Coordinates of C-alpha atoms in Angstrom, one line a residue:
M1 CA 172.5 -124.9 -71.9
S2 CA 172.9 -126.2 -68.2
F3 CA 173.7 -123.2 -66.2
L4 CA 172.6 -125.2 -62.5
M5 CA 175.7 -127.8 -63.3
E6 CA 178.0 -124.8 -63.8
D7 CA 176.8 -122.9 -60.7
F8 CA 177.2 -126.7 -59.0
V9 CA 181.1 -126.9 -60.5
E10 CA 181.7 -123.4 -58.9
E11 CA 180.2 -124.1 -55.5
V12 CA 182.7 -127.5 -55.6
K13 CA 185.0 -125.5 -56.3
Q14 CA 184.4 -122.3 -54.1
R15 CA 184.5 -125.1 -51.2
I16 CA 187.7 -126.8 -52.0
N17 CA 190.7 -126.3 -50.7
I18 CA 193.7 -126.6 -53.6
V19 CA 196.2 -126.8 -51.4
D20 CA 195.0 -129.9 -49.5
V21 CA 194.3 -131.7 -52.7
I22 CA 197.4 -131.4 -54.6
S23 CA 199.6 -131.9 -51.3
R24 CA 198.2 -135.4 -51.3
Y25 CA 200.4 -135.8 -54.5
V26 CA 203.5 -133.2 -54.2
N27 CA 204.9 -132.0 -51.0
L28 CA 204.2 -128.3 -50.7
K29 CA 206.4 -125.5 -48.9
K30 CA 204.4 -121.8 -47.7
S31 CA 206.2 -119.6 -49.8
G32 CA 204.4 -116.0 -48.5
K33 CA 200.8 -116.5 -49.7
N34 CA 200.8 -119.4 -51.6
Y35 CA 202.6 -122.5 -51.5
V36 CA 205.3 -124.0 -53.8
G37 CA 206.7 -127.7 -54.9
L38 CA 208.7 -129.3 -57.1
C39 CA 207.0 -129.9 -60.7
P40 CA 204.8 -133.4 -61.4
F41 CA 204.4 -132.8 -64.8
H42 CA 207.8 -132.0 -65.5
Q43 CA 211.7 -132.7 -63.9
E44 CA 213.0 -130.6 -61.9
K45 CA 215.9 -130.2 -58.8
T46 CA 214.2 -126.2 -58.7
P47 CA 211.1 -125.8 -57.5
S48 CA 208.7 -124.1 -59.7
F49 CA 205.9 -125.3 -58.9
Y50 CA 203.6 -122.5 -57.3
V51 CA 199.4 -122.7 -55.6
S52 CA 198.1 -119.8 -55.1
P53 CA 194.9 -120.8 -51.9
D54 CA 193.6 -117.7 -52.9
K55 CA 192.9 -117.8 -56.3
G56 CA 192.7 -121.6 -56.2
L57 CA 195.0 -121.9 -58.6
Y58 CA 197.9 -123.9 -59.4
H59 CA 200.7 -122.7 -62.1
C60 CA 203.7 -124.1 -62.7
F61 CA 206.7 -121.7 -64.0
G62 CA 209.0 -124.1 -65.4
C63 CA 207.0 -126.1 -68.1
G64 CA 203.8 -124.1 -68.3
A65 CA 201.3 -126.5 -66.3
A66 CA 198.6 -124.6 -64.5
G67 CA 195.3 -124.4 -64.4
D68 CA 191.9 -124.9 -61.3
V69 CA 191.7 -128.4 -58.7
F70 CA 189.8 -130.3 -61.3
S71 CA 193.0 -129.6 -64.0
F72 CA 195.1 -131.1 -61.8
L73 CA 193.4 -134.4 -61.4
I74 CA 192.5 -134.3 -64.8
N75 CA 195.8 -134.0 -65.8
Y76 CA 197.6 -135.6 -62.6
R77 CA 195.4 -138.3 -62.4
N78 CA 194.0 -139.3 -66.4
I79 CA 191.1 -138.8 -65.6
T80 CA 187.4 -136.8 -66.9
F81 CA 186.1 -133.6 -66.1
R82 CA 183.6 -135.7 -64.8
E83 CA 185.2 -138.0 -62.4
A84 CA 187.4 -135.3 -60.9
L85 CA 184.1 -133.4 -60.7
E86 CA 182.6 -136.6 -59.2
E87 CA 185.4 -136.6 -56.3
L88 CA 185.9 -133.5 -55.4
A89 CA 181.8 -132.9 -54.8
H90 CA 181.7 -136.1 -52.7
E91 CA 184.8 -135.1 -50.4
V92 CA 182.8 -131.9 -49.4
G93 CA 179.4 -133.5 -49.2
L94 CA 177.5 -132.2 -52.3
E95 CA 175.6 -134.2 -54.4
L96 CA 176.0 -134.1 -58.1
P97 CA 172.7 -133.2 -60.2
K98 CA 171.1 -136.0 -62.0
K99 CA 172.4 -134.9 -65.6
S100 CA 174.9 -135.6 -68.5
E101 CA 176.4 -138.2 -68.2
T102 CA 179.8 -138.7 -69.8
I103 CA 179.8 -142.2 -70.9
T104 CA 176.3 -143.0 -72.5
A105 CA 173.4 -145.4 -70.8
E106 CA 174.5 -148.1 -74.0
G107 CA 178.3 -147.8 -72.7
N108 CA 177.1 -148.6 -69.1
V109 CA 175.6 -151.6 -70.2
L110 CA 178.7 -152.5 -71.9
L111 CA 180.2 -152.3 -68.9
E112 CA 177.8 -154.5 -67.2
I113 CA 178.2 -156.8 -69.8
Y114 CA 182.3 -157.0 -69.7
K115 CA 181.7 -157.2 -66.1
S116 CA 179.1 -160.4 -66.3
A117 CA 181.1 -162.0 -69.1
G118 CA 184.6 -161.5 -66.7
V119 CA 183.4 -163.0 -64.4
F120 CA 181.6 -166.4 -66.1
Y121 CA 185.0 -166.4 -67.8
H122 CA 186.8 -166.5 -64.4
L123 CA 184.0 -169.3 -62.8
Y124 CA 184.1 -171.7 -66.3
L125 CA 188.3 -171.5 -65.8
T126 CA 187.5 -172.9 -61.8
S127 CA 185.1 -175.2 -62.5
K128 CA 185.1 -179.3 -63.9
Y129 CA 184.9 -177.6 -67.1
G130 CA 188.0 -175.3 -67.6
A131 CA 190.9 -178.0 -67.0
E132 CA 192.3 -176.9 -70.3
G133 CA 192.8 -173.9 -69.3
R134 CA 193.6 -174.8 -65.7
L135 CA 196.2 -177.2 -67.3
Y136 CA 198.1 -174.5 -69.8
L137 CA 198.2 -171.7 -67.1
K138 CA 199.8 -174.7 -64.5
R139 CA 201.8 -175.2 -67.6
R140 CA 202.9 -171.6 -67.5
C141 CA 203.4 -171.4 -63.3
I142 CA 200.7 -168.9 -62.5
L143 CA 199.3 -170.4 -59.2
P144 CA 195.4 -170.3 -58.5
E145 CA 195.4 -167.1 -56.0
T146 CA 197.5 -165.2 -59.4
Q147 CA 194.3 -166.3 -61.1
E148 CA 192.4 -164.8 -59.1
K149 CA 194.3 -160.9 -58.3
F150 CA 194.2 -161.1 -62.4
L151 CA 190.7 -162.2 -62.8
L152 CA 191.8 -164.8 -65.6
G153 CA 189.4 -167.2 -67.1
F154 CA 188.7 -169.4 -69.8
S155 CA 185.9 -169.4 -73.0
P156 CA 184.1 -171.9 -73.3
K157 CA 184.0 -173.2 -77.2
N158 CA 180.4 -173.8 -76.9
S159 CA 179.4 -170.2 -77.0
L160 CA 176.0 -170.6 -76.3
L161 CA 176.7 -171.1 -72.3
L162 CA 178.0 -167.2 -72.1
L163 CA 175.0 -166.1 -74.1
R164 CA 172.4 -168.5 -71.9
Y165 CA 174.4 -166.9 -68.9
L166 CA 174.5 -163.2 -69.8
I167 CA 169.9 -163.8 -70.1
K168 CA 169.8 -165.0 -66.8
K169 CA 171.9 -161.8 -65.6
G170 CA 169.5 -159.5 -67.4
F171 CA 170.5 -158.7 -70.6
Q172 CA 168.6 -158.1 -73.7
K173 CA 169.8 -159.7 -77.2
E174 CA 170.3 -156.9 -78.6
D175 CA 172.4 -155.2 -76.3
I176 CA 174.9 -158.3 -76.5
I177 CA 175.4 -157.9 -80.2
K178 CA 176.4 -154.2 -79.7
S179 CA 178.8 -155.1 -76.9
K180 CA 180.6 -157.8 -79.7
I181 CA 181.6 -160.3 -76.5
L182 CA 179.0 -162.4 -78.9
Y183 CA 178.8 -162.4 -82.7
N184 CA 174.9 -163.6 -84.4
V185 CA 175.7 -164.9 -87.6
K186 CA 173.3 -166.5 -89.6
D187 CA 171.2 -167.5 -85.7
E188 CA 174.7 -169.2 -85.4
W189 CA 176.7 -167.6 -81.6
K190 CA 180.0 -167.0 -81.5
D191 CA 182.1 -165.9 -78.9
P192 CA 185.7 -164.6 -81.0
F193 CA 187.9 -166.0 -77.7
A194 CA 185.8 -169.4 -77.9
G195 CA 189.3 -171.7 -76.7
R196 CA 191.7 -169.1 -75.6
I197 CA 193.0 -168.3 -71.8
I198 CA 191.3 -164.8 -70.8
F199 CA 193.1 -162.1 -69.9
P200 CA 190.1 -159.0 -68.0
I201 CA 191.1 -155.4 -69.2
F202 CA 190.6 -153.4 -66.0
N203 CA 190.6 -148.9 -66.2
L204 CA 192.0 -147.1 -63.2
R205 CA 189.0 -147.6 -61.4
G206 CA 188.4 -151.3 -61.5
H207 CA 186.5 -152.2 -64.0
I208 CA 186.6 -153.9 -66.9
I209 CA 186.5 -152.7 -69.8
G210 CA 187.8 -155.2 -72.6
F211 CA 189.6 -158.7 -72.7
G212 CA 192.7 -160.1 -74.1
A213 CA 192.6 -163.6 -75.5
R214 CA 195.3 -166.2 -75.8
T215 CA 194.9 -169.8 -77.8
I216 CA 196.1 -172.4 -75.8
T217 CA 197.0 -174.3 -79.0
N218 CA 199.8 -173.1 -82.2
E219 CA 196.3 -171.3 -83.8
E220 CA 196.9 -167.9 -85.5
P221 CA 197.0 -165.6 -84.2
K222 CA 198.2 -166.2 -81.1
Y223 CA 195.9 -163.1 -79.3
I224 CA 193.2 -161.1 -80.0
N225 CA 191.7 -158.7 -78.0
S226 CA 188.1 -156.9 -77.5
P227 CA 187.2 -154.6 -80.6
E228 CA 187.5 -150.5 -79.9
S229 CA 184.3 -149.6 -77.7
E230 CA 183.1 -146.3 -76.2
I231 CA 184.6 -147.6 -73.1
F232 CA 187.6 -149.6 -74.3
S233 CA 190.7 -148.6 -77.2
K234 CA 194.2 -150.3 -77.3
G235 CA 196.0 -147.5 -77.2
K236 CA 194.7 -145.4 -74.3
N237 CA 194.7 -148.4 -71.8
L238 CA 198.3 -150.6 -70.0
Y239 CA 197.4 -153.7 -69.1
A240 CA 198.3 -154.0 -65.0
L241 CA 198.4 -150.5 -64.6
F242 CA 194.9 -150.9 -62.1
Q243 CA 196.7 -153.5 -60.3
A244 CA 200.5 -151.0 -60.9
K245 CA 199.8 -148.0 -60.0
E246 CA 200.1 -147.3 -56.3
V247 CA 203.3 -149.7 -56.3
I248 CA 204.5 -147.5 -58.9
K249 CA 203.9 -144.2 -57.5
R250 CA 205.5 -145.7 -53.7
D251 CA 209.0 -146.9 -55.7
G252 CA 209.4 -144.2 -58.6
E253 CA 209.2 -146.2 -61.5
A254 CA 207.8 -148.7 -63.4
I255 CA 208.2 -151.8 -65.7
L256 CA 207.5 -151.5 -68.7
V257 CA 207.0 -154.5 -70.5
E258 CA 205.4 -156.6 -74.3
G259 CA 203.2 -159.2 -73.0
Y260 CA 200.5 -159.7 -70.4
M261 CA 202.2 -163.3 -69.5
D262 CA 205.8 -160.7 -68.8
A263 CA 203.4 -158.8 -66.2
I264 CA 201.5 -161.4 -64.7
S265 CA 204.8 -163.5 -64.0
L266 CA 206.5 -160.4 -62.3
H267 CA 202.9 -159.4 -60.2
Q268 CA 203.5 -163.3 -59.1
E269 CA 206.9 -162.5 -57.6
G270 CA 206.0 -159.8 -55.5
I271 CA 207.5 -157.3 -58.7
G272 CA 204.0 -155.1 -58.5
N273 CA 204.9 -152.0 -60.5
V274 CA 205.0 -153.5 -64.3
V275 CA 202.8 -152.9 -67.0
A276 CA 202.0 -153.8 -70.6
S277 CA 200.8 -152.3 -73.8
L278 CA 198.1 -154.3 -75.2
G279 CA 199.4 -156.1 -78.2
T280 CA 200.3 -152.7 -80.4
S281 CA 203.5 -150.0 -80.5
L282 CA 203.3 -147.8 -77.3
T283 CA 201.7 -144.8 -77.5
S284 CA 201.9 -141.2 -76.8
S285 CA 198.6 -141.5 -74.5
Q286 CA 200.3 -144.9 -72.6
A287 CA 203.1 -142.6 -72.3
K288 CA 200.7 -139.8 -70.8
L289 CA 199.2 -142.8 -68.4
L290 CA 202.4 -143.8 -66.7
K291 CA 203.8 -140.3 -66.5
N292 CA 200.8 -139.3 -64.2
Y293 CA 202.7 -142.3 -62.0
T294 CA 206.4 -141.8 -62.5
N295 CA 209.2 -139.6 -64.1
K296 CA 210.9 -143.6 -64.5
V297 CA 210.0 -146.1 -67.0
I298 CA 211.9 -149.2 -67.4
L299 CA 212.0 -150.8 -70.8
G300 CA 212.2 -154.9 -70.3
Y301 CA 211.1 -155.5 -73.7
D302 CA 211.7 -159.2 -75.9
Q303 CA 215.7 -159.7 -76.5
D304 CA 215.2 -160.6 -80.1
P305 CA 215.3 -157.8 -83.6
A306 CA 211.6 -157.1 -83.2
G307 CA 211.6 -156.3 -79.5
F308 CA 214.8 -153.9 -79.8
Q309 CA 212.9 -152.0 -82.7
A310 CA 209.5 -152.0 -80.7
G311 CA 211.6 -150.7 -77.6
K312 CA 213.5 -147.8 -79.6
R313 CA 209.9 -146.9 -80.7
A314 CA 208.6 -146.4 -77.0
L315 CA 211.6 -145.2 -76.0
S316 CA 211.2 -142.4 -78.3
I317 CA 207.7 -141.5 -77.4
L318 CA 208.2 -142.2 -73.6
E319 CA 211.4 -139.1 -74.1
L320 CA 209.1 -137.2 -76.0
E321 CA 207.1 -136.9 -72.6
G322 CA 209.8 -136.1 -70.4
L323 CA 210.3 -139.4 -69.2
D324 CA 213.7 -141.1 -67.8
V325 CA 214.3 -144.3 -69.8
Y326 CA 216.2 -147.5 -68.4
W327 CA 216.5 -150.5 -70.5
L328 CA 216.8 -154.1 -68.5
S329 CA 219.2 -156.4 -70.9
L330 CA 218.2 -160.0 -70.1
P331 CA 220.7 -162.4 -70.7
S332 CA 221.1 -164.3 -74.2
D333 CA 219.4 -167.6 -73.0
V334 CA 216.1 -166.4 -72.7
K335 CA 213.9 -164.4 -74.5
D336 CA 211.9 -161.8 -72.5
P337 CA 210.8 -161.3 -68.7
D338 CA 208.3 -164.3 -68.2
E339 CA 211.0 -167.4 -69.3
F340 CA 213.7 -165.0 -66.5
I341 CA 211.6 -165.5 -63.7
Q342 CA 211.0 -168.8 -64.1
K343 CA 214.4 -169.8 -65.1
Y344 CA 216.0 -168.0 -62.5
S345 CA 214.9 -165.7 -59.3
R346 CA 212.9 -162.9 -58.2
D347 CA 216.3 -161.6 -56.6
E348 CA 218.0 -161.8 -59.9
F349 CA 215.5 -160.1 -61.6
L350 CA 215.6 -157.0 -59.3
Y351 CA 219.2 -157.2 -59.5
L352 CA 218.6 -156.6 -63.4
I353 CA 216.4 -153.8 -62.8
K354 CA 218.7 -152.2 -60.1
D355 CA 222.2 -153.3 -63.0
S356 CA 219.3 -151.3 -66.2
K357 CA 221.3 -148.4 -68.1
P358 CA 220.0 -145.3 -69.1
S359 CA 218.6 -146.2 -72.6
L360 CA 221.3 -144.1 -74.6
D361 CA 223.9 -145.7 -73.3
F362 CA 222.4 -149.2 -74.0
L363 CA 221.6 -148.1 -77.6
I364 CA 225.2 -147.1 -78.2
D365 CA 226.8 -150.2 -76.6
H366 CA 224.1 -152.2 -78.9
V367 CA 225.2 -149.8 -81.9
L368 CA 228.8 -150.4 -80.6
N369 CA 229.1 -154.7 -81.1
L370 CA 226.7 -155.0 -84.1
P371 CA 228.1 -156.2 -87.2
M372 CA 228.9 -153.0 -89.0
T373 CA 231.5 -150.5 -90.4
F374 CA 232.8 -148.5 -88.4
K375 CA 231.0 -145.4 -90.7
E376 CA 227.4 -147.3 -90.2
K377 CA 227.9 -147.6 -86.3
L378 CA 229.2 -143.5 -86.4
E379 CA 226.1 -142.8 -88.4
E380 CA 223.8 -144.8 -86.3
I381 CA 224.8 -143.3 -83.0
I382 CA 224.6 -139.5 -84.1
E383 CA 221.6 -140.6 -85.2
I384 CA 220.6 -142.0 -82.1
L385 CA 222.1 -139.3 -80.1
T386 CA 220.1 -136.7 -82.5
S387 CA 216.8 -138.0 -82.2
S388 CA 217.3 -138.0 -78.7
I389 CA 218.2 -134.8 -78.1
L390 CA 215.6 -133.2 -80.0
R391 CA 213.3 -135.1 -78.0
S392 CA 213.9 -133.2 -74.9
K393 CA 211.4 -129.8 -75.5
N394 CA 214.1 -128.1 -72.5
I395 CA 217.0 -126.5 -73.5
L396 CA 219.1 -127.4 -70.1
V397 CA 218.5 -131.4 -70.3
Q398 CA 219.5 -131.0 -74.0
Q399 CA 223.5 -129.4 -73.6
E400 CA 223.1 -131.8 -70.4
K401 CA 222.8 -134.6 -72.8
I402 CA 225.7 -133.1 -75.4
K403 CA 228.3 -132.6 -72.6
Q404 CA 227.5 -136.4 -71.0
Y405 CA 227.6 -138.5 -74.3
L406 CA 229.4 -136.7 -76.3
P407 CA 233.2 -137.6 -74.4
L408 CA 231.8 -140.8 -73.9
I409 CA 231.2 -141.5 -77.5
S410 CA 234.2 -139.6 -78.4
K411 CA 236.4 -142.0 -76.2
R412 CA 234.8 -144.9 -77.3
I413 CA 235.4 -144.9 -81.6
G414 CA 238.2 -143.1 -81.9
V415 CA 236.1 -140.0 -83.7
P416 CA 237.9 -136.0 -82.1
E417 CA 234.5 -134.7 -79.8
E418 CA 234.6 -131.3 -81.8
G419 CA 233.9 -132.8 -84.7
L420 CA 230.7 -134.8 -83.5
Q421 CA 229.8 -131.4 -81.9
K422 CA 229.4 -129.7 -84.9
E423 CA 227.7 -132.3 -87.4
I424 CA 225.2 -133.2 -84.4
Q425 CA 224.5 -129.7 -84.0
K426 CA 224.3 -129.4 -87.3
R427 CA 221.5 -131.8 -87.3
I428 CA 219.8 -130.3 -84.8
F429 CA 220.2 -126.8 -86.7
S430 CA 219.3 -127.8 -89.8
G431 CA 215.8 -129.7 -88.7
R432 CA 214.8 -126.5 -87.6
I433 CA 214.8 -123.5 -89.6
V434 CA 211.2 -124.2 -90.8
E435 CA 209.8 -124.0 -87.0
D436 CA 212.1 -120.9 -86.0
K437 CA 210.4 -118.9 -88.9
A438 CA 206.8 -120.0 -87.5
K439 CA 208.3 -119.2 -83.7
V440 CA 209.3 -115.8 -85.1
Q441 CA 205.6 -115.6 -86.9
I442 CA 204.4 -116.3 -83.7
T443 CA 205.9 -114.1 -81.3
R444 CA 206.1 -111.5 -84.1
Y445 CA 202.0 -111.1 -84.5
Y446 CA 200.5 -112.5 -81.6
G447 CA 199.7 -110.6 -78.6
V448 CA 197.3 -112.1 -75.2
S449 CA 194.0 -111.6 -77.0
K450 CA 195.4 -113.4 -80.1
T451 CA 196.8 -116.1 -78.4
E452 CA 194.1 -117.1 -76.5
E453 CA 191.8 -116.6 -79.4
A454 CA 193.4 -119.7 -81.0
L455 CA 193.9 -121.9 -77.6
L456 CA 190.5 -121.6 -77.3
G457 CA 190.1 -122.4 -80.7
L458 CA 192.2 -125.4 -80.1
I459 CA 190.3 -126.5 -77.2
L460 CA 186.8 -127.0 -78.6
L461 CA 188.7 -128.6 -81.9
D462 CA 189.7 -131.2 -79.2
V463 CA 193.9 -131.1 -79.8
E464 CA 195.7 -133.6 -79.3
H465 CA 197.8 -131.3 -76.7
T466 CA 197.3 -132.4 -73.0
Q467 CA 198.0 -128.9 -71.7
I468 CA 195.5 -127.2 -74.2
K469 CA 193.1 -129.6 -74.1
N470 CA 193.2 -129.2 -70.0
M471 CA 193.1 -125.6 -69.2
S472 CA 190.9 -123.9 -67.0
P473 CA 188.4 -121.2 -67.5
D474 CA 191.2 -119.1 -65.6
D475 CA 193.9 -119.6 -67.3
F476 CA 192.6 -116.6 -69.9
T477 CA 191.4 -113.3 -69.6
F478 CA 188.7 -112.5 -71.8
V479 CA 185.7 -112.8 -69.8
L480 CA 184.1 -114.6 -73.1
Y481 CA 186.6 -117.0 -73.5
Q482 CA 186.2 -118.4 -69.5
D483 CA 182.5 -118.6 -69.8
V484 CA 183.2 -121.1 -73.0
L485 CA 185.1 -123.0 -71.1
K486 CA 183.5 -123.2 -68.1
K487 CA 180.4 -124.2 -70.2
W488 CA 182.5 -126.9 -72.9
R489 CA 183.8 -128.7 -70.1
I490 CA 180.3 -129.9 -69.0
W491 CA 178.7 -130.2 -72.1
D492 CA 177.5 -132.9 -73.8
K493 CA 180.4 -133.7 -76.4
E494 CA 177.8 -136.1 -78.4
K495 CA 176.2 -132.8 -79.1
G496 CA 178.4 -131.5 -81.4
L497 CA 180.0 -128.4 -81.6
E498 CA 177.7 -126.4 -83.9
E499 CA 174.3 -127.4 -80.9
F500 CA 177.2 -125.8 -78.7
L501 CA 177.8 -122.7 -80.7
S502 CA 174.1 -122.1 -81.5
Q503 CA 173.7 -121.8 -77.8
W504 CA 174.8 -118.5 -77.9
E505 CA 174.1 -114.6 -78.8
E506 CA 174.7 -113.9 -82.3
D507 CA 177.4 -111.3 -81.4
K508 CA 179.4 -113.8 -78.9
R509 CA 179.0 -116.7 -81.4
I510 CA 180.9 -114.4 -83.8
L511 CA 183.6 -114.7 -81.6
I512 CA 183.7 -117.9 -80.8
E513 CA 183.6 -118.8 -84.7
R514 CA 186.6 -117.0 -84.5
A515 CA 188.6 -118.6 -82.2
I516 CA 187.5 -121.5 -83.9
L517 CA 189.2 -120.6 -87.3
S518 CA 192.4 -119.5 -85.3
G519 CA 192.6 -123.1 -84.2
E520 CA 192.1 -124.9 -87.3
D521 CA 194.4 -122.7 -88.9
F522 CA 197.1 -124.1 -86.6
I523 CA 195.6 -128.0 -86.6
K524 CA 196.8 -127.3 -90.3
Q525 CA 200.1 -127.0 -89.0
K526 CA 199.8 -129.2 -86.0
D527 CA 203.6 -128.8 -85.7
I528 CA 203.8 -125.7 -84.6
I529 CA 201.3 -126.0 -81.5
P530 CA 204.3 -126.0 -78.6
Y531 CA 205.3 -122.9 -79.9
L532 CA 202.1 -121.2 -79.6
W533 CA 202.4 -122.8 -76.5
D534 CA 205.8 -122.3 -75.3
H535 CA 204.5 -118.4 -76.3
F536 CA 201.9 -119.0 -74.2
Q537 CA 203.6 -119.3 -71.0
K538 CA 206.5 -116.7 -71.7
L539 CA 203.3 -114.2 -72.2
R540 CA 202.3 -115.4 -68.7
I541 CA 205.1 -115.2 -66.7
K542 CA 205.7 -111.9 -68.1
K543 CA 202.7 -111.1 -66.8
E544 CA 203.2 -112.2 -63.3
I545 CA 206.7 -110.1 -63.6
N546 CA 205.1 -107.1 -64.1
R547 CA 202.3 -107.9 -60.8
L548 CA 205.6 -108.2 -58.9
I549 CA 207.0 -105.2 -59.9
E550 CA 204.3 -103.3 -59.5
E551 CA 203.3 -104.8 -55.2
L552 CA 207.0 -103.9 -55.7
S553 CA 206.7 -100.5 -55.9
K554 CA 204.2 -100.3 -53.5
S555 CA 206.0 -98.8 -50.4
L556 CA 206.8 -101.8 -48.3
T557 CA 207.5 -101.7 -45.0
D558 CA 208.7 -105.9 -44.8
L559 CA 211.8 -105.9 -46.0
E560 CA 211.6 -109.8 -45.8
K561 CA 208.6 -109.8 -48.1
E562 CA 210.6 -107.5 -50.7
K563 CA 213.4 -109.9 -50.5
E564 CA 211.1 -112.9 -51.6
I565 CA 209.4 -110.8 -54.4
M566 CA 212.6 -109.8 -55.9
E567 CA 213.8 -113.9 -55.7
E568 CA 210.7 -114.4 -57.7
I569 CA 211.3 -112.1 -59.9
Y570 CA 215.1 -113.0 -60.5
F571 CA 213.2 -116.8 -60.7
L572 CA 211.1 -115.9 -63.4
R573 CA 213.4 -113.4 -65.2
S574 CA 215.9 -116.5 -65.6
L575 CA 212.9 -119.0 -67.1
L576 CA 212.3 -116.2 -69.6
E577 CA 215.8 -116.5 -70.9
V578 CA 215.9 -120.0 -71.0
K579 CA 212.7 -120.3 -72.7
K580 CA 214.0 -117.3 -75.6

């Protein structure tokens, strides 16, 4: 194992000031030895996000987000550990040891090939040979400067042109075939994008990681994307996020649309906080990406039944991530934002944005206007509201939704509020019977050591739970678990878990393997993993309360300090009440 890299990580951590880093993203105020602010990982009105400069750690007592400076950047910016390390190392004037790259040599070649292909497609569009592509974009009202901003391109029907260009750039034929930018079938080179408009897809660092391609005829499919690869996954990226991320942070909201052209047309009109999914239904990874930049998303989906259903699915995923979701309602004479902006104006679109309704309001109105029986409408509305309540992890948010929407629905459809409340409560609690049993089991049998054991196992098994996945070594109290996580964070995952385990002495390996078995038990019942995390949060809060009580028991002469500690204890105890 690379102990040199571990020492380097520790060196960076010691040199960096966690308060300086986090205060770039969160407004922090000094509170005793610590700093306090509103948590960037969930919505709150009372600050519960604490940063300790002495310990180099942050901790939110509301949602449980915690860790070191690396964890913060990984979670907030959706970057890898390696990227966070490189950034902070550069900031403190250190150079990374030249080992353990996160992208393989093959991945780097792929990035270079995609970069060169993107330049080629764009040059071809702007050349005399790209007239057909330019004519199509002109018909779609996309200006040359917008084409430049998004590096739009056009792929020639003669695939040998791209092949020759890439070879001239120094790429080997074998690497070009591996990249799947071109295929070689029976000694004939084929570009799957031939004759199509090209939309380069950029990652957050501005590297081309894939392409979308649209036909300019009636050919099916209308859109195709690059295949999944080491550097590209449709479900983990958003189109135009690279161009939109700073505007989203500045404006405090993102507009999510379905198509490339929707996003490009709106950007062209100076509406720069627009992103699009990549031809698939919205995924939780994409929702997490948006969560890094804003808590508010406005859905600008197509105004047809398919767009409505896609919007409902997107709503459920966004709500699960704790985002506030609004619905953009377009007039009936246009089908999507692109058509609206061409037919009307920027100002009228901005008015629609301002007038967008909270998604629940929109869905309830939509159902009430459907040609359905009263009974069908009632059932649909109850289902919509119950689902939305269940997606809210915070019990206070759940209560707020019930309080806000029950009187509204009762008045609109003429049903007694009491009856509605009983029906919704019945559905909420019937779905929790199995979950509550699991919750009791975890609470009863999982102390600190057992909980940490299961969490470490889940991390080593690469669980799909953002907060667990990005825990820092300091979150653990057991020294062995701290050491394991320090080494795992810098381990080349391609070598696999087995080889990682082989690096440890037998007595330690036995304990690590036991943690993995414990993690596997939870993966088999993945629905209860959130309860394990919730239980861990409670244990941490109790530990912090005990620490504060111990500090209070010392003879304090500073009355202001004593008052400050008491307020913190009351606050933490109130959080425990909410989490019961």
